[in-house]
CSV table of C-alpha atoms in Angstrom, one decimal:
chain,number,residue,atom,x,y,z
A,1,UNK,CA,-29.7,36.2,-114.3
A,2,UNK,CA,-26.0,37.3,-113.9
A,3,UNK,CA,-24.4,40.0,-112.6
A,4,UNK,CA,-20.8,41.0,-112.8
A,5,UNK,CA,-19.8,43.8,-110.5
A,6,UNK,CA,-16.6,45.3,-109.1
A,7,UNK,CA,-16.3,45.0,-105.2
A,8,UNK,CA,-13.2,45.9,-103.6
A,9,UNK,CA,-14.4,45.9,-100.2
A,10,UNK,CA,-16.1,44.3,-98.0
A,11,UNK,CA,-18.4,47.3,-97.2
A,12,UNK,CA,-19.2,47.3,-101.2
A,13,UNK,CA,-19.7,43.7,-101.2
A,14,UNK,CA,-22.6,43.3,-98.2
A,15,UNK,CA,-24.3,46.8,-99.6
A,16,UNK,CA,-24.6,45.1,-103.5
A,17,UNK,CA,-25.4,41.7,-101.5
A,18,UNK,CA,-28.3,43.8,-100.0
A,19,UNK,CA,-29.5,45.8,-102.8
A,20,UNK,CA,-29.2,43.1,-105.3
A,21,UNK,CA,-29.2,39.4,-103.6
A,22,UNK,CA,-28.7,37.4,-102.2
A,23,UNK,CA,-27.4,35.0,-104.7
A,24,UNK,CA,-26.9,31.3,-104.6
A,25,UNK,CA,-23.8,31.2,-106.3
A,26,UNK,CA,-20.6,34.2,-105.4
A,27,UNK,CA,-17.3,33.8,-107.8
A,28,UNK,CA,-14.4,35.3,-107.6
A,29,UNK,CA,-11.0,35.1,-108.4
A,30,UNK,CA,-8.3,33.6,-105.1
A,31,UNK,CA,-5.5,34.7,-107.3
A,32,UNK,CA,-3.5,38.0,-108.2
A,33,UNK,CA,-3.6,38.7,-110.6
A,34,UNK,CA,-6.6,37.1,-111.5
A,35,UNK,CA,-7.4,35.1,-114.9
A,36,UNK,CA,-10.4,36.0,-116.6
A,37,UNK,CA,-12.1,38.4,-114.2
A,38,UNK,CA,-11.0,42.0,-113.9
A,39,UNK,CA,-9.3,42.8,-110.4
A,40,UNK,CA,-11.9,42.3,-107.3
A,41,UNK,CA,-14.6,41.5,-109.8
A,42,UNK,CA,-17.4,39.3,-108.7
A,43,UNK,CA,-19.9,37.3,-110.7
A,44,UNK,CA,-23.4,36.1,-109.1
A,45,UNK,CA,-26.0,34.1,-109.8
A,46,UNK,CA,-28.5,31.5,-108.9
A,47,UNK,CA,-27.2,29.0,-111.7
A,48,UNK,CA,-24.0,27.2,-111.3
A,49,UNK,CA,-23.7,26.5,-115.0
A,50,UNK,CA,-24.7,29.7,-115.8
A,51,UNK,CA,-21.7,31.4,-113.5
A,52,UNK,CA,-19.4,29.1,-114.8
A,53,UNK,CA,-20.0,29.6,-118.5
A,54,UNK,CA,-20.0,33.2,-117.7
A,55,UNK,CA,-16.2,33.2,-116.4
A,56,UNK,CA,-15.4,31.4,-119.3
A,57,UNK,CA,-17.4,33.6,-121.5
A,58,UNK,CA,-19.0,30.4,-123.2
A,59,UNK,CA,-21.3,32.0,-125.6
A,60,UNK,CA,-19.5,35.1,-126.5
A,61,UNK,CA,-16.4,33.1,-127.4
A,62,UNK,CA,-18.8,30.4,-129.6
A,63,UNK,CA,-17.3,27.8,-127.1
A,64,UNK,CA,-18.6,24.7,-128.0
A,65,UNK,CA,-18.4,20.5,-127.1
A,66,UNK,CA,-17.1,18.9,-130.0
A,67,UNK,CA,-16.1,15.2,-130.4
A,68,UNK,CA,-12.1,15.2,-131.2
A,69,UNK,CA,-11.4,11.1,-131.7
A,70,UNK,CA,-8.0,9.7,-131.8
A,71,UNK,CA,-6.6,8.4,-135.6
A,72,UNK,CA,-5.4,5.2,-134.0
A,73,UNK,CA,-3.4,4.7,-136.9
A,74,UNK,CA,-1.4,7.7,-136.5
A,75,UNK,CA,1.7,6.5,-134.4
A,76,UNK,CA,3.7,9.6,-134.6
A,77,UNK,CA,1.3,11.5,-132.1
A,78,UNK,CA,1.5,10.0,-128.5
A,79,UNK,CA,-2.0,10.3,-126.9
A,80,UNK,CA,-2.1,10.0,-122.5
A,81,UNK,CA,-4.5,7.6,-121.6
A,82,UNK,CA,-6.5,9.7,-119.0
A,83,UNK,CA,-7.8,12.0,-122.6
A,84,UNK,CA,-11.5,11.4,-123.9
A,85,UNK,CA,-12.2,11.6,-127.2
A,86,UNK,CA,-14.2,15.1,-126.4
A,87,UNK,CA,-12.9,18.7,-126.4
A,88,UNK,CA,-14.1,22.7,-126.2
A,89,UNK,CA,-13.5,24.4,-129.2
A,90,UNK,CA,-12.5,28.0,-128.5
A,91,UNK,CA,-11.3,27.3,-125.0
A,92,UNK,CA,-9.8,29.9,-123.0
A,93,UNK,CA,-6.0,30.6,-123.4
A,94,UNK,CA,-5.7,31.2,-120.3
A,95,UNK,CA,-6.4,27.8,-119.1
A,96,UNK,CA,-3.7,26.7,-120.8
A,97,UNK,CA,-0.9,27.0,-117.9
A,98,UNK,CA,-3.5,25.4,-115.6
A,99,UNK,CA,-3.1,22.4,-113.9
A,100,UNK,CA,-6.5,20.4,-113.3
A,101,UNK,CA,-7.8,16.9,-114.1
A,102,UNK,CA,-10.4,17.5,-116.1
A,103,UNK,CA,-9.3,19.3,-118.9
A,104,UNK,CA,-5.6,19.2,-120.5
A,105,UNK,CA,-4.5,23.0,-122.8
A,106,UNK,CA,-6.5,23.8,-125.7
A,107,UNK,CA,-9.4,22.5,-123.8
A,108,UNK,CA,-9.0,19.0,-124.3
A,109,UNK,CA,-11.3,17.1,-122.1
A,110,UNK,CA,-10.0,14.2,-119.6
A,111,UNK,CA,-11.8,11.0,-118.3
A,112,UNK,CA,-12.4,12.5,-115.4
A,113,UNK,CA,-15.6,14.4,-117.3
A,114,UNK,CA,-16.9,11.6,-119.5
A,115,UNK,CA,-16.2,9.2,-116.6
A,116,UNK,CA,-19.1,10.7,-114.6
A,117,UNK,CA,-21.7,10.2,-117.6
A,118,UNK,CA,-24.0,7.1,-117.0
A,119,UNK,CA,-24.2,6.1,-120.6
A,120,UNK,CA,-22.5,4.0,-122.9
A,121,UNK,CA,-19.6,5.4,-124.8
A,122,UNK,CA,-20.7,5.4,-128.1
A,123,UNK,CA,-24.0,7.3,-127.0
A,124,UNK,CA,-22.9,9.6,-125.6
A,125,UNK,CA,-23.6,13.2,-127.1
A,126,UNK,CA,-22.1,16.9,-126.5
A,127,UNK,CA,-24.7,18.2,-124.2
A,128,UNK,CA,-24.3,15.5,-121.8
A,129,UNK,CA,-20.8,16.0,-122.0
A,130,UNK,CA,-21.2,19.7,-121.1
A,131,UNK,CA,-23.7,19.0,-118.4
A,132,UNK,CA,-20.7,16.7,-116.7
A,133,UNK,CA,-17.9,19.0,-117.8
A,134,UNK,CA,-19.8,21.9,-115.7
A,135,UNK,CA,-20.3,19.6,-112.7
A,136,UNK,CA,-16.4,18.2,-112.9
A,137,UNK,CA,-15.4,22.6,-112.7
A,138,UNK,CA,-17.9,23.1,-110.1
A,139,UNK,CA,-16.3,20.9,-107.7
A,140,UNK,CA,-12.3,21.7,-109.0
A,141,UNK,CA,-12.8,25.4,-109.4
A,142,UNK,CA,-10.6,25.9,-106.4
A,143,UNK,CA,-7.8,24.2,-108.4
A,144,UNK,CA,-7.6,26.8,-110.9
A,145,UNK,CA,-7.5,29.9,-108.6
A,146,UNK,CA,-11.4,30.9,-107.7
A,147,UNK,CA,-13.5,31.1,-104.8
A,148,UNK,CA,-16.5,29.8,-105.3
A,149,UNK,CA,-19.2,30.6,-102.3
A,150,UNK,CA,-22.5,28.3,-102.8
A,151,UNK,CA,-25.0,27.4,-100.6
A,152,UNK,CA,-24.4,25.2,-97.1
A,153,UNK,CA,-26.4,22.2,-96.4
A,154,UNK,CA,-30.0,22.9,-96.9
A,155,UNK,CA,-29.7,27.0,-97.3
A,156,UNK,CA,-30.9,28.7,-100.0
A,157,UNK,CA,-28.1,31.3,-100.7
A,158,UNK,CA,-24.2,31.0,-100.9
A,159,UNK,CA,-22.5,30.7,-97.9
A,160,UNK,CA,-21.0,34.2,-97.1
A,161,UNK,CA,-20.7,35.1,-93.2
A,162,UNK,CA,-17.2,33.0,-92.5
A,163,UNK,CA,-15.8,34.5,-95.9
A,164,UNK,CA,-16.7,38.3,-94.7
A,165,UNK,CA,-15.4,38.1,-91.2
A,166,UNK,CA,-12.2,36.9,-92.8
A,167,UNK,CA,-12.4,39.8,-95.3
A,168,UNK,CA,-13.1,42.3,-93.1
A,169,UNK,CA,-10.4,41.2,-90.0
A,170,UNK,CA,-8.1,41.3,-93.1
A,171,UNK,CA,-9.2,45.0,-93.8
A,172,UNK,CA,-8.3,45.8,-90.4
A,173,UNK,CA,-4.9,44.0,-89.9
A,174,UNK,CA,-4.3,46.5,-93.0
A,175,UNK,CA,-5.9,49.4,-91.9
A,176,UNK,CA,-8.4,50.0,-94.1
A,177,UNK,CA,-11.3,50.2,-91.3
């Protein structure tokens, strides 16, 4: 299950972290103003896909995997080497202007996605290519300005003490306890 909720304090944050976690998986945005989340919105979960897709709004925007080959026999269009022939239809404009490895604007995906797929090229079919695409974001989502807070070694629930004391000394430098 998801849940999307507005915390702008910390206060907020460890009462809804009481009443309705804990979560394995915290998101939010690292960036002002943030991209695809409202300001100090969180999402939670206990699924990393799920959490992802949900940023991204996945299934409301009909995203979807679709093979995108090269014509090789069109010259006049120069293609980088590090593309696959793989991309998300219905990507998110707003990933346009970001820089990450895995994906290049208009949601063309990179090697670095189908690279991580233990199965011969010319087998290989959307969902696995989602599955890796998920993982690849899980592990660069830092890159494109969010804080992802997931479990720690062999806990259950993300990691959230060392990111609270932070968030609360920072609400006292300002004032605001």
């Amino acid at each position: 299950m998801i849940k999307r909720k507005i915390l702008p304090n910390s206060r907020q944050f460890k009462e809804y972290w009481k009443e309705k976690g804990p979560f394995k998986y915290a998101l939010t945005s690292s960036q002002f103003p943030p991209v695809l989340l409202e300001s100090e919105e969180w999402i939670f979960s206990d699924d990393i896909e799920a959490t992802l897709k949900e940023l991204m709004q996945f299934d409301k925007q009909k995203m979807k995997i679709i093979k995108a080959p090269f014509n090789p026999k069109n010259k006049s269009v120069l293609r980088p080497e590090a593309l696959s022939p793989w991309k998300i239809n219905n990507f998110p404009e707003e990933w346009d202007a970001c820089i990450c490895d895995i994906f290049v604007p208009q949601g063309h995906l990179t090697r670095a996605v189908v690279g991580i797929i233990k199965v011969p090229e010319e087998e290989i079919e959307p969902e696995l290519v989602e599955t890796a695409f998920f993982q690849c974001l899980e592990k660069r989502i830092d890159q494109l300005g969010y804080l992802l807070l997931k479990p720690k070694e062999e806990s259950k629930y993300a990691a959230i003490k060392a990111y609270l004391s932070e968030w609360e000394e920072d609400e006292k430098d300002a004032g605001l306890l």
